Amino acid sequence: MGFAIEKKIFILLGLMVLFPAVCTSQYTPSRATYYGSPDCYGTPRGACGFGEFGRTVNDGKVAGVSKLYRNGTGCGTCYQVRCTNPQLCNYDGVTIVVTDYGEGDNTDFILSPRGYSNLALPNAEAELFAYGVVDVEYKRVSCQYSGYNVKYKVHEHSKYPHYFALVITYAAGQNDITSVELWQEDCKEWVPMRRAFGAVWDMANPPRGYITLRFQVISSAGNTYWVQSTNAIPENWEAGAVYDSKIQLND
């Protein structure tokens, strides 16, 4: 009888220690601010190179980040950000997509106005904006793009056929794209593209004809694998054009 009681007490104490860890360890404390925008959306000139996608994706709830930028690998990742002031902010906060690099006053996030306002309780947006910088906590979450495959955008700086630059968008889940390669048919080998900046990959004198691509992914579980799409980019590709990969990424 005494052993059973001691066992129950031990289990209860163990749960009391474990429960706070489960509830709080997922979030990281930080600070957030916002940047100006004439229409409250993001900016098409972000350091990730997303262009219009970076302005309007996720209904404009986007952010520039500092250490989470990770030399461009963090471009396109998603985070749940919530303000820790219960008088001004709602509990759920906002899910944002990283589309830019930015440094603030000890902040990890510089949010678009749409993103920042979604931190607030109803009718508390103006007071929250008056603060300028707020304490937040955040965690990485899966990006959700219902109905969208991964898309390849030929960057506007591309010059057919001598210079090819590429941006990969709509990569769902918690996946990091760490390498991109083109198939060189005459040499029968994969040739790596260079990360030019942010999420922009480029190559001088790309292979002629249609372009076969593959990209390397690190999943949320830490697994590394290659994803390949055949005939993804047509022979006569154009700068600014967007092509469907027919691929969907998930967790």
XYZ file of N, CA and C in Angstrom:
753
model
N 0.834 -1.221 0.000
C 0.000 0.000 0.000
C 0.857 1.253 0.000
N 1.888 1.259 0.912
C 2.768 2.428 0.988
C 3.536 2.614 -0.297
N 3.970 1.474 -0.892
C 4.708 1.545 -2.157
C 3.853 2.135 -3.259
N 2.564 1.740 -3.307
C 1.654 2.252 -4.337
C 1.472 3.754 -4.208
N 1.329 4.237 -2.969
C 1.154 5.687 -2.749
C 2.409 6.441 -3.169
N 3.601 5.887 -2.764
C 4.853 6.542 -3.132
C 5.021 6.583 -4.647
N 4.596 5.511 -5.327
C 4.689 5.451 -6.779
C 3.815 6.509 -7.434
N 2.596 6.680 -6.905
C 1.678 7.684 -7.456
C 2.222 9.089 -7.249
N 2.818 9.325 -6.061
C 3.391 10.646 -5.788
C 4.547 10.924 -6.743
N 5.381 9.893 -6.981
C 6.521 10.053 -7.889
C 6.061 10.393 -9.302
N 5.032 9.680 -9.773
C 4.496 9.957 -11.115
C 3.923 11.355 -11.188
N 3.188 11.780 -10.148
C 2.583 13.104 -10.125
C 3.654 14.185 -10.163
N 4.727 14.005 -9.373
C 5.814 14.980 -9.375
C 6.500 15.032 -10.735
N 6.622 13.861 -11.362
C 7.244 13.827 -12.683
C 6.420 14.580 -13.700
N 5.101 14.435 -13.652
C 4.228 15.160 -14.571
C 4.271 16.653 -14.315
N 4.384 17.043 -13.027
C 4.452 18.469 -12.700
C 5.720 19.096 -13.258
N 6.816 18.321 -13.275
C 8.061 18.832 -13.854
C 7.976 18.869 -15.368
N 7.386 17.804 -15.965
C 7.327 17.691 -17.412
C 6.347 18.663 -18.037
N 5.215 18.902 -17.415
C 4.148 19.698 -18.024
C 4.594 21.107 -18.396
N 5.252 21.875 -17.510
C 5.698 23.201 -17.921
C 6.673 23.156 -19.081
N 7.527 22.120 -19.116
C 8.485 22.029 -20.217
C 7.767 21.836 -21.540
N 6.741 20.964 -21.538
C 5.985 20.722 -22.752
C 5.267 21.978 -23.204
N 4.738 22.746 -22.264
C 3.930 23.902 -22.609
C 4.769 25.088 -23.072
N 5.990 25.231 -22.567
C 6.736 26.455 -22.815
C 7.969 26.289 -23.679
N 8.518 25.057 -23.804
C 9.806 24.909 -24.460
C 9.749 25.146 -25.953
N 8.570 25.070 -26.560
C 8.473 25.242 -28.002
C 8.678 26.692 -28.431
N 8.402 27.628 -27.586
C 8.483 29.037 -27.943
C 9.802 29.643 -27.471
N 10.312 30.594 -28.251
C 11.545 31.305 -27.928
C 11.209 32.775 -27.693
N 11.640 33.364 -26.576
C 11.346 34.782 -26.324
C 12.157 35.688 -27.248
N 11.551 36.804 -27.650
C 12.225 37.750 -28.533
C 11.483 39.082 -28.494
N 11.736 39.904 -29.487
C 11.041 41.184 -29.651
C 10.697 41.383 -31.122
N 9.675 42.173 -31.384
C 9.243 42.417 -32.757
C 8.861 43.877 -32.934
N 9.052 44.359 -34.137
C 8.602 45.697 -34.509
C 7.963 45.604 -35.892
N 7.753 46.728 -36.556
C 7.109 46.706 -37.871
C 7.756 47.750 -38.772
N 7.515 47.613 -40.068
C 8.011 48.610 -41.034
C 6.831 49.258 -41.741
N 7.072 50.401 -42.328
C 6.017 51.132 -43.011
C 5.710 50.534 -44.376
N 4.466 50.640 -44.775
C 4.035 50.158 -46.085
C 2.800 50.946 -46.501
N 2.750 51.448 -47.742
C 1.603 52.267 -48.157
C 0.289 51.506 -48.194
N 0.344 50.179 -48.403
C -0.896 49.396 -48.472
C -0.945 48.306 -47.410
N -0.027 48.355 -46.445
C 0.041 47.404 -45.329
C 0.523 46.017 -45.719
N 0.794 45.777 -47.000
C 1.351 44.500 -47.420
C 2.866 44.517 -47.222
N 3.533 43.451 -47.706
C 4.981 43.393 -47.631
C 5.621 44.252 -48.702
N 6.927 44.092 -48.860
C 7.659 44.829 -49.881
C 8.151 43.875 -50.961
N 8.045 44.252 -52.250
C 8.549 43.394 -53.326
C 10.063 43.469 -53.468
N 10.723 44.305 -52.672
C 12.171 44.490 -52.792
C 12.915 43.818 -51.634
N 12.327 42.798 -51.051
C 12.943 42.126 -49.918
C 14.225 41.394 -50.280
N 15.058 41.158 -49.279
C 16.367 40.536 -49.480
C 16.283 39.079 -49.907
N 15.110 38.466 -49.826
C 14.967 37.080 -50.276
C 14.847 36.983 -51.794
N 14.480 38.089 -52.451
C 14.351 38.074 -53.900
C 13.036 37.516 -54.399
N 12.018 37.473 -53.546
C 10.731 36.899 -53.924
C 9.896 37.807 -54.831
N 10.174 39.092 -54.841
C 9.388 40.001 -55.653
C 7.951 40.117 -55.176
N 7.007 40.069 -56.110
C 5.595 40.237 -55.764
C 5.094 39.137 -54.836
N 5.631 37.936 -54.977
C 5.275 36.845 -54.059
C 5.562 37.254 -52.620
N 6.702 37.891 -52.396
C 7.072 38.319 -51.054
C 6.222 39.458 -50.521
N 5.518 40.148 -51.381
C 4.647 41.248 -50.942
C 3.270 40.741 -50.536
N 2.747 39.749 -51.249
C 1.345 39.373 -51.079
C 1.120 37.991 -50.480
N 2.158 37.146 -50.415
C 1.959 35.805 -49.878
C 1.406 35.888 -48.455
N 0.574 34.905 -48.098
C -0.006 34.853 -46.752
C -0.805 36.125 -46.447
N -1.448 36.665 -47.487
C -2.242 37.893 -47.355
C -1.401 39.049 -46.795
N -0.126 39.078 -47.162
C 0.736 40.179 -46.748
C 1.257 40.083 -45.328
N 0.955 39.002 -44.637
C 1.473 38.828 -43.261
C 2.868 38.194 -43.363
N 3.846 39.068 -43.528
C 5.228 38.646 -43.776
C 6.147 39.408 -42.827
N 7.436 39.037 -42.859
C 8.379 39.687 -41.946
C 9.792 39.598 -42.488
N 10.594 40.584 -42.097
C 12.035 40.497 -42.230
C 12.603 39.975 -40.920
N 13.667 39.190 -41.005
C 14.268 38.605 -39.816
C 15.774 38.851 -39.848
N 16.410 38.675 -38.692
C 17.858 38.847 -38.624
C 18.537 37.478 -38.537
N 18.692 36.929 -37.343
C 19.409 35.655 -37.205
C 18.665 34.495 -37.862
N 17.347 34.593 -37.997
C 16.568 33.529 -38.625
C 16.696 33.543 -40.151
N 17.333 34.556 -40.712
C 17.553 34.657 -42.154
C 18.483 33.545 -42.643
N 19.484 33.226 -41.854
C 20.403 32.117 -42.099
C 21.002 32.154 -43.512
N 21.504 33.324 -43.882
C 22.161 33.508 -45.179
C 21.243 33.160 -46.353
N 19.942 33.311 -46.140
C 18.959 33.066 -47.190
C 18.224 31.750 -47.053
N 18.772 30.791 -46.300
C 18.084 29.515 -46.118
C 16.748 29.701 -45.406
N 16.659 30.733 -44.566
C 15.420 30.998 -43.839
C 14.334 31.651 -44.669
N 14.644 32.053 -45.886
C 13.632 32.671 -46.743
C 12.506 31.684 -47.040
N 11.271 32.122 -46.836
C 10.115 31.274 -47.089
C 9.679 30.433 -45.917
N 10.420 30.465 -44.807
C 9.999 29.711 -43.631
C 8.862 30.444 -42.917
N 8.129 29.702 -42.092
C 6.963 30.256 -41.406
C 7.132 30.153 -39.892
N 6.638 31.173 -39.194
C 6.734 31.218 -37.736
C 5.409 31.695 -37.144
N 5.076 31.120 -36.006
C 3.979 31.620 -35.196
C 4.575 32.613 -34.213
N 4.127 33.850 -34.278
C 4.645 34.920 -33.425
C 3.492 35.466 -32.602
N 3.682 35.561 -31.290
C 2.621 36.126 -30.460
C 3.224 37.074 -29.428
N 2.551 38.177 -29.238
C 2.948 39.203 -28.282
C 2.618 38.722 -26.870
N 3.453 39.090 -25.906
C 3.274 38.580 -24.541
C 2.558 39.565 -23.622
N 2.028 40.642 -24.171
C 1.260 41.607 -23.377
C -0.223 41.246 -23.449
N -0.797 40.637 -22.399
C -2.182 40.164 -22.482
C -3.210 41.290 -22.551
N -2.837 42.525 -22.167
C -3.768 43.645 -22.237
C -3.958 44.140 -23.679
N -2.970 43.865 -24.534
C -3.023 44.361 -25.907
C -3.131 43.257 -26.952
N -2.648 42.070 -26.626
C -2.426 41.068 -27.661
C -3.275 39.821 -27.466
N -3.653 39.227 -28.593
C -4.411 37.984 -28.534
C -3.475 36.806 -28.299
N -4.020 35.685 -27.894
C -3.208 34.544 -27.487
C -2.528 33.866 -28.675
N -3.225 33.759 -29.805
C -2.704 33.001 -30.940
C -1.644 33.751 -31.732
N -1.704 35.070 -31.720
C -0.734 35.838 -32.488
C -0.971 35.716 -33.982
N 0.115 35.596 -34.751
C 0.011 35.588 -36.207
C 1.041 34.632 -36.782
N 0.668 33.952 -37.864
C 1.622 33.156 -38.625
C 2.193 34.024 -39.732
N 3.515 34.138 -39.794
C 4.153 34.986 -40.806
C 5.059 34.139 -41.698
N 5.322 34.670 -42.894
C 6.279 34.070 -43.824
C 7.483 34.998 -43.915
N 8.680 34.430 -43.823
C 9.915 35.220 -43.911
C 10.186 35.563 -45.375
N 10.240 36.854 -45.670
C 10.475 37.296 -47.043
C 11.601 38.323 -47.156
N 12.250 38.663 -46.038
C 13.219 39.755 -46.077
C 14.212 39.605 -44.927
N 15.291 40.377 -45.007
C 16.250 40.490 -43.912
C 16.077 41.861 -43.275
N 16.146 41.918 -41.953
C 16.034 43.211 -41.283
C 16.498 43.139 -39.847
N 17.155 44.189 -39.390
C 17.618 44.287 -38.008
C 16.947 45.472 -37.340
N 16.449 45.247 -36.128
C 15.820 46.306 -35.352
C 16.467 46.427 -33.989
N 15.736 46.964 -33.033
C 16.219 47.172 -31.670
C 16.130 45.860 -30.898
N 17.169 45.005 -31.041
C 17.178 43.675 -30.418
C 15.946 42.858 -30.798
N 15.551 42.957 -32.045
C 14.371 42.237 -32.526
C 14.779 41.105 -33.448
N 13.985 40.048 -33.435
C 14.137 38.972 -34.419
C 13.185 39.153 -35.594
N 12.127 39.944 -35.415
C 11.108 40.097 -36.453
C 10.809 41.576 -36.708
N 10.810 41.953 -37.993
C 10.276 43.241 -38.418
C 9.102 42.920 -39.321
N 7.919 43.077 -38.780
C 6.699 42.607 -39.428
C 6.112 43.646 -40.366
N 5.424 43.171 -41.388
C 4.604 44.061 -42.195
C 3.474 44.599 -41.318
N 2.869 45.736 -41.676
C 1.756 46.244 -40.870
C 0.624 45.239 -40.703
N 0.328 44.451 -41.737
C -0.717 43.432 -41.611
C -0.333 42.371 -40.579
N 0.933 41.974 -40.597
C 1.384 41.000 -39.623
C 1.354 41.551 -38.211
N 1.843 42.768 -38.033
C 1.916 43.384 -36.705
C 0.527 43.600 -36.116
N -0.403 44.077 -36.927
C -1.750 44.344 -36.417
C -2.458 43.076 -35.981
N -2.088 41.926 -36.577
C -2.719 40.661 -36.204
C -2.259 40.139 -34.856
N -1.265 40.786 -34.245
C -0.889 40.438 -32.884
C -1.900 40.954 -31.874
N -2.615 42.010 -32.237
C -3.422 42.762 -31.280
C -4.793 42.154 -31.025
N -5.322 42.468 -29.853
C -6.722 42.199 -29.564
C -7.594 43.112 -30.407
N -8.861 42.762 -30.626
C -9.753 43.650 -31.364
C -9.777 45.049 -30.757
N -9.660 46.055 -31.611
C -9.703 47.469 -31.229
C -8.466 47.933 -30.451
N -7.422 47.100 -30.404
C -6.197 47.495 -29.712
C -5.040 47.719 -30.679
N -5.313 47.706 -31.985
C -4.243 47.818 -32.974
C -3.492 49.142 -32.857
N -4.235 50.251 -32.723
C -3.587 51.566 -32.666
C -2.654 51.676 -31.462
N -3.081 51.161 -30.324
C -2.247 51.213 -29.124
C -1.004 50.343 -29.292
N -1.173 49.198 -29.957
C -0.025 48.328 -30.183
C 0.989 48.990 -31.113
N 0.512 49.628 -32.175
C 1.410 50.335 -33.087
C 2.145 51.464 -32.371
N 1.501 52.079 -31.399
C 2.136 53.162 -30.649
C 3.334 52.671 -29.840
N 3.311 51.406 -29.450
C 4.450 50.835 -28.721
C 5.692 50.769 -29.606
N 5.506 50.432 -30.869
C 6.623 50.347 -31.802
C 7.380 49.044 -31.723
N 7.821 48.663 -30.540
C 8.528 47.402 -30.312
C 7.842 46.678 -29.156
N 7.575 45.385 -29.336
C 6.894 44.626 -28.286
C 7.638 43.320 -28.026
N 7.485 42.816 -26.803
C 8.024 41.504 -26.468
C 7.133 40.427 -27.076
N 7.764 39.425 -27.682
C 7.026 38.334 -28.311
C 7.688 37.007 -27.962
N 7.022 35.953 -28.334
C 7.610 34.623 -28.343
C 7.227 33.975 -29.665
N 8.088 33.080 -30.148
C 7.845 32.525 -31.476
C 8.280 31.070 -31.541
N 7.741 30.372 -32.538
C 8.194 29.026 -32.864
C 7.986 28.810 -34.356
N 8.819 27.956 -34.922
C 8.655 27.634 -36.333
C 7.456 26.717 -36.512
N 6.688 26.952 -37.580
C 5.523 26.137 -37.888
C 5.553 25.782 -39.372
N 4.692 24.874 -39.768
C 4.610 24.470 -41.168
C 3.950 25.550 -42.008
N 4.525 25.809 -43.168
C 3.870 26.692 -44.132
C 2.726 25.920 -44.791
N 1.598 26.577 -44.970
C 0.417 25.945 -45.551
C 0.032 26.673 -46.836
N 0.079 25.950 -47.965
C -0.297 26.530 -49.258
C -1.279 25.591 -49.939
N -2.488 25.561 -49.428
C -3.498 24.648 -49.943
C -3.758 24.901 -51.434
N -3.664 23.842 -52.216
C -3.942 23.944 -53.643
C -2.761 24.378 -54.498
N -1.600 24.627 -53.878
C -0.437 25.093 -54.631
C 0.652 24.025 -54.651
N 1.215 23.789 -55.839
C 2.454 23.043 -55.959
C 3.626 23.997 -55.775
N 4.820 23.420 -55.566
C 6.035 24.229 -55.607
C 6.139 24.860 -56.991
N 6.477 26.137 -57.016
C 6.598 26.850 -58.294
C 8.016 27.380 -58.476
N 8.437 27.412 -59.749
C 9.729 27.969 -60.113
C 9.502 29.300 -60.827
N 10.068 30.337 -60.252
C 9.996 31.641 -60.918
C 11.365 31.973 -61.498
N 11.398 32.273 -62.789
C 12.628 32.741 -63.416
C 12.807 34.199 -63.029
N 13.870 34.482 -62.313
C 14.079 35.827 -61.777
C 14.199 36.847 -62.902
N 13.722 38.069 -62.624
C 13.712 39.129 -63.641
C 15.098 39.506 -64.141
N 16.136 39.213 -63.357
C 17.505 39.520 -63.795
C 18.038 38.523 -64.816
N 17.297 37.454 -65.075
C 17.740 36.450 -66.040
C 17.808 37.035 -67.447
N 18.774 36.552 -68.246
C 18.956 37.000 -69.630
C 19.091 35.770 -70.521
N 17.986 35.439 -71.177
C 18.006 34.257 -72.040
C 18.945 34.474 -73.224
N 19.793 33.482 -73.555
C 19.999 32.177 -72.906
C 21.273 32.145 -72.056
N 21.850 33.325 -71.752
C 23.189 33.369 -71.172
C 23.226 33.372 -69.643
N 22.155 33.770 -69.001
C 22.172 33.850 -67.540
C 20.804 33.445 -67.014
N 20.799 32.476 -66.115
C 19.552 31.912 -65.597
C 19.537 32.031 -64.082
N 18.524 32.698 -63.558
C 18.354 32.830 -62.107
C 16.960 32.346 -61.737
N 16.855 31.714 -60.587
C 15.638 30.995 -60.219
C 15.270 31.271 -58.768
N 13.956 31.376 -58.504
C 13.428 31.459 -57.144
C 12.391 30.349 -56.978
N 12.497 29.591 -55.885
C 11.538 28.522 -55.601
C 10.536 29.026 -54.571
N 9.249 28.949 -54.899
C 8.202 29.449 -54.011
C 7.197 28.335 -53.680
N 6.341 28.611 -52.692
C 5.291 27.696 -52.236
C 5.859 26.357 -51.737
N 7.005 26.426 -51.047
C 7.554 25.216 -50.419
C 6.870 25.047 -49.063
N 5.921 24.119 -48.999
C 5.119 23.939 -47.787
C 5.871 23.126 -46.739
N 5.254 23.030 -45.552
C 5.842 22.264 -44.463
C 6.953 23.035 -43.767
N 7.784 22.317 -43.046
C 8.959 22.888 -42.382
C 10.201 22.340 -43.070
N 10.463 22.819 -44.263
C 11.549 22.296 -45.076
C 12.505 23.413 -45.462
N 13.804 23.135 -45.386
C 14.827 24.066 -45.834
C 15.393 23.579 -47.164
N 15.402 24.443 -48.169
C 16.023 24.125 -49.453
C 17.463 24.605 -49.397
N 18.402 23.673 -49.476
C 19.806 23.996 -49.233
C 20.677 23.938 -50.486
N 20.208 23.307 -51.560
C 20.974 23.246 -52.808
C 20.009 23.118 -53.981
N 20.427 23.637 -55.136
C 19.659 23.483 -56.370
C 20.647 23.100 -57.472
N 20.277 22.118 -58.302
C 21.153 21.654 -59.373
C 20.383 21.522 -60.684
N 21.106 21.702 -61.802
C 20.573 21.517 -63.147
C 21.234 20.295 -63.778
N 20.460 19.586 -64.599
C 21.012 18.439 -65.298
C 21.729 18.880 -66.564
N 23.012 18.524 -66.678
C 23.819 18.838 -67.858
C 23.826 17.595 -68.748
N 22.995 17.610 -69.789
C 22.787 16.416 -70.598
C 24.061 15.974 -71.314
N 24.831 16.907 -71.880
C 26.011 16.519 -72.643
C 27.092 15.891 -71.761
N 27.149 16.299 -70.495
C 28.136 15.729 -69.570
C 27.562 14.621 -68.709
N 26.236 14.444 -68.780
C 25.554 13.444 -67.964
C 25.849 13.619 -66.478
N 25.669 14.842 -65.996
C 25.924 15.105 -64.579
C 25.059 16.257 -64.087
N 24.857 16.289 -62.770
C 24.159 17.394 -62.128
C 25.161 18.502 -61.823
N 24.779 19.733 -62.186
C 25.658 20.882 -61.991
C 25.019 21.815 -60.968
N 25.729 22.146 -59.885
C 25.123 22.990 -58.852
C 24.942 24.437 -59.301
N 23.825 25.030 -58.903
C 23.613 26.459 -59.066
C 24.201 27.178 -57.853
N 24.453 28.462 -57.995
C 25.004 29.274 -56.915
C 23.870 30.009 -56.214
N 23.940 30.069 -54.860
C 22.990 30.928 -54.167
C 23.465 32.368 -54.347
N 22.792 33.100 -55.214
C 23.203 34.474 -55.516
C 22.946 35.372 -54.314
N 21.735 35.318 -53.785
C 21.348 36.025 -52.565
C 19.983 35.518 -52.150
N 19.713 35.559 -50.853
C 18.392 35.164 -50.372
C 17.974 33.803 -50.903
N 16.819 33.785 -51.570
C 16.292 32.545 -52.145
C 16.555 32.463 -53.639
N 17.449 33.293 -54.159
C 17.739 33.351 -55.596
C 18.962 32.487 -55.905
N 18.784 31.528 -56.816
C 19.862 30.645 -57.280
C 20.154 30.982 -58.740
N 21.427 30.992 -59.134
C 21.736 31.384 -60.504
C 22.843 30.552 -61.125
N 22.963 30.709 -62.458
C 24.009 30.010 -63.221
C 24.257 30.766 -64.511
N 25.514 31.008 -64.818
C 25.881 31.589 -66.113
C 25.955 30.473 -67.145
N 25.525 30.780 -68.370
C 25.566 29.816 -69.475
C 24.902 28.493 -69.114
N 23.614 28.522 -68.801
C 22.908 27.289 -68.430
C 22.791 26.351 -69.633
N 22.456 25.085 -69.395
C 22.277 24.139 -70.503
C 21.192 24.610 -71.469
N 21.397 24.355 -72.740
C 20.372 24.664 -73.744
C 19.265 23.618 -73.686
N 18.108 23.983 -74.230
C 16.962 23.093 -74.198
C 16.193 23.242 -72.896
N 15.228 22.337 -72.690
C 14.459 22.407 -71.456
C 15.376 22.124 -70.277
N 14.998 22.648 -69.116
C 15.845 22.552 -67.931
C 15.224 21.577 -66.932
N 15.994 20.558 -66.592
C 15.605 19.617 -65.544
C 16.274 20.030 -64.244
N 15.474 20.141 -63.194
C 15.953 20.645 -61.910
C 15.811 19.594 -60.821
N 16.672 19.710 -59.829
C 16.440 19.029 -58.567
C 16.926 19.944 -57.442
N 16.296 19.796 -56.276
C 16.723 20.611 -55.147
C 16.799 19.742 -53.897
N 17.742 20.116 -53.038
C 17.977 19.367 -51.805
C 17.163 19.963 -50.674
N 16.535 19.102 -49.898
C 15.641 19.516 -48.821
C 16.112 18.909 -47.508
N 16.094 19.716 -46.447
C 16.246 19.206 -45.091
C 14.892 19.336 -44.411
N 14.327 18.224 -43.989
C 12.989 18.204 -43.411
C 13.023 18.625 -41.952
N 11.831 18.774 -41.363
C 11.727 19.142 -39.952
C 12.326 18.075 -39.049
N 12.375 16.833 -39.525
C 12.962 15.740 -38.745
C 14.476 15.655 -38.924
N 15.035 16.545 -39.769
C 16.473 16.529 -39.996
C 16.921 15.618 -41.117
N 15.981 15.042 -41.857
C 16.325 14.161 -42.978
C 16.668 14.986 -44.216
N 17.695 14.578 -44.942
C 18.120 15.270 -46.161
C 17.803 14.403 -47.373
N 17.166 14.993 -48.386
C 16.832 14.240 -49.587
C 16.729 15.190 -50.778
N 16.753 14.612 -51.973
C 16.647 15.388 -53.210
C 15.254 15.231 -53.813
N 14.743 16.313 -54.360
C 13.451 16.302 -55.049
C 13.707 16.736 -56.492
N 13.249 15.941 -57.431
C 13.522 16.212 -58.841
C 12.230 16.420 -59.613
N 12.262 17.374 -60.524
C 11.149 17.573 -61.451
C 11.696 17.541 -62.870
N 11.046 16.788 -63.744
C 11.508 16.625 -65.114
C 10.804 17.624 -66.027
N 11.576 18.213 -66.930
C 11.033 19.184 -67.900
C 10.300 20.324 -67.205
N 10.845 20.754 -66.056
C 10.164 21.788 -65.281
C 10.196 23.145 -65.976
N 11.310 23.464 -66.618
C 11.463 24.760 -67.278
C 11.544 24.522 -68.781
N 10.670 25.129 -69.570
C 10.682 24.881 -71.015
C 11.929 25.439 -71.690
N 12.163 25.002 -72.907
C 13.376 25.382 -73.639
C 13.487 26.890 -73.801
N 12.412 27.527 -74.182
C 12.431 28.979 -74.414
C 11.879 29.711 -73.193
N 12.565 29.542 -72.049
C 12.110 30.170 -70.821
C 12.236 31.693 -70.912
N 11.448 32.367 -70.091
C 11.423 33.829 -70.113
C 11.638 34.381 -68.720
N 12.347 35.488 -68.641
C 12.542 36.174 -67.362
C 11.195 36.617 -66.812
N 10.957 36.367 -65.531
C 9.713 36.748 -64.873
C 8.628 35.702 -64.942
N 8.799 34.678 -65.785
C 7.771 33.642 -65.918
C 7.791 32.707 -64.709
N 6.629 32.134 -64.413
C 6.484 31.192 -63.306
C 6.029 29.856 -63.868
N 6.706 28.785 -63.463
C 6.410 27.454 -63.970
C 6.081 26.517 -62.813
N 5.087 25.650 -63.057
C 4.616 24.711 -62.036
C 5.507 23.470 -62.026
N 6.004 23.107 -60.835
C 6.888 21.946 -60.712
C 6.133 20.625 -60.677
N 4.837 20.667 -60.414
C 4.015 19.464 -60.193
C 4.411 18.732 -58.908
N 5.145 19.401 -58.036
C 5.630 18.814 -56.792
C 4.961 19.510 -55.609
N 4.601 18.724 -54.598
C 4.136 19.289 -53.348
C 5.036 18.827 -52.226
N 5.472 19.765 -51.395
C 6.288 19.441 -50.220
C 5.399 19.445 -48.989
N 5.604 18.484 -48.117
C 4.888 18.420 -46.847
C 5.894 18.090 -45.758
N 5.433 18.090 -44.515
C 6.300 17.707 -43.409
C 6.597 16.221 -43.456
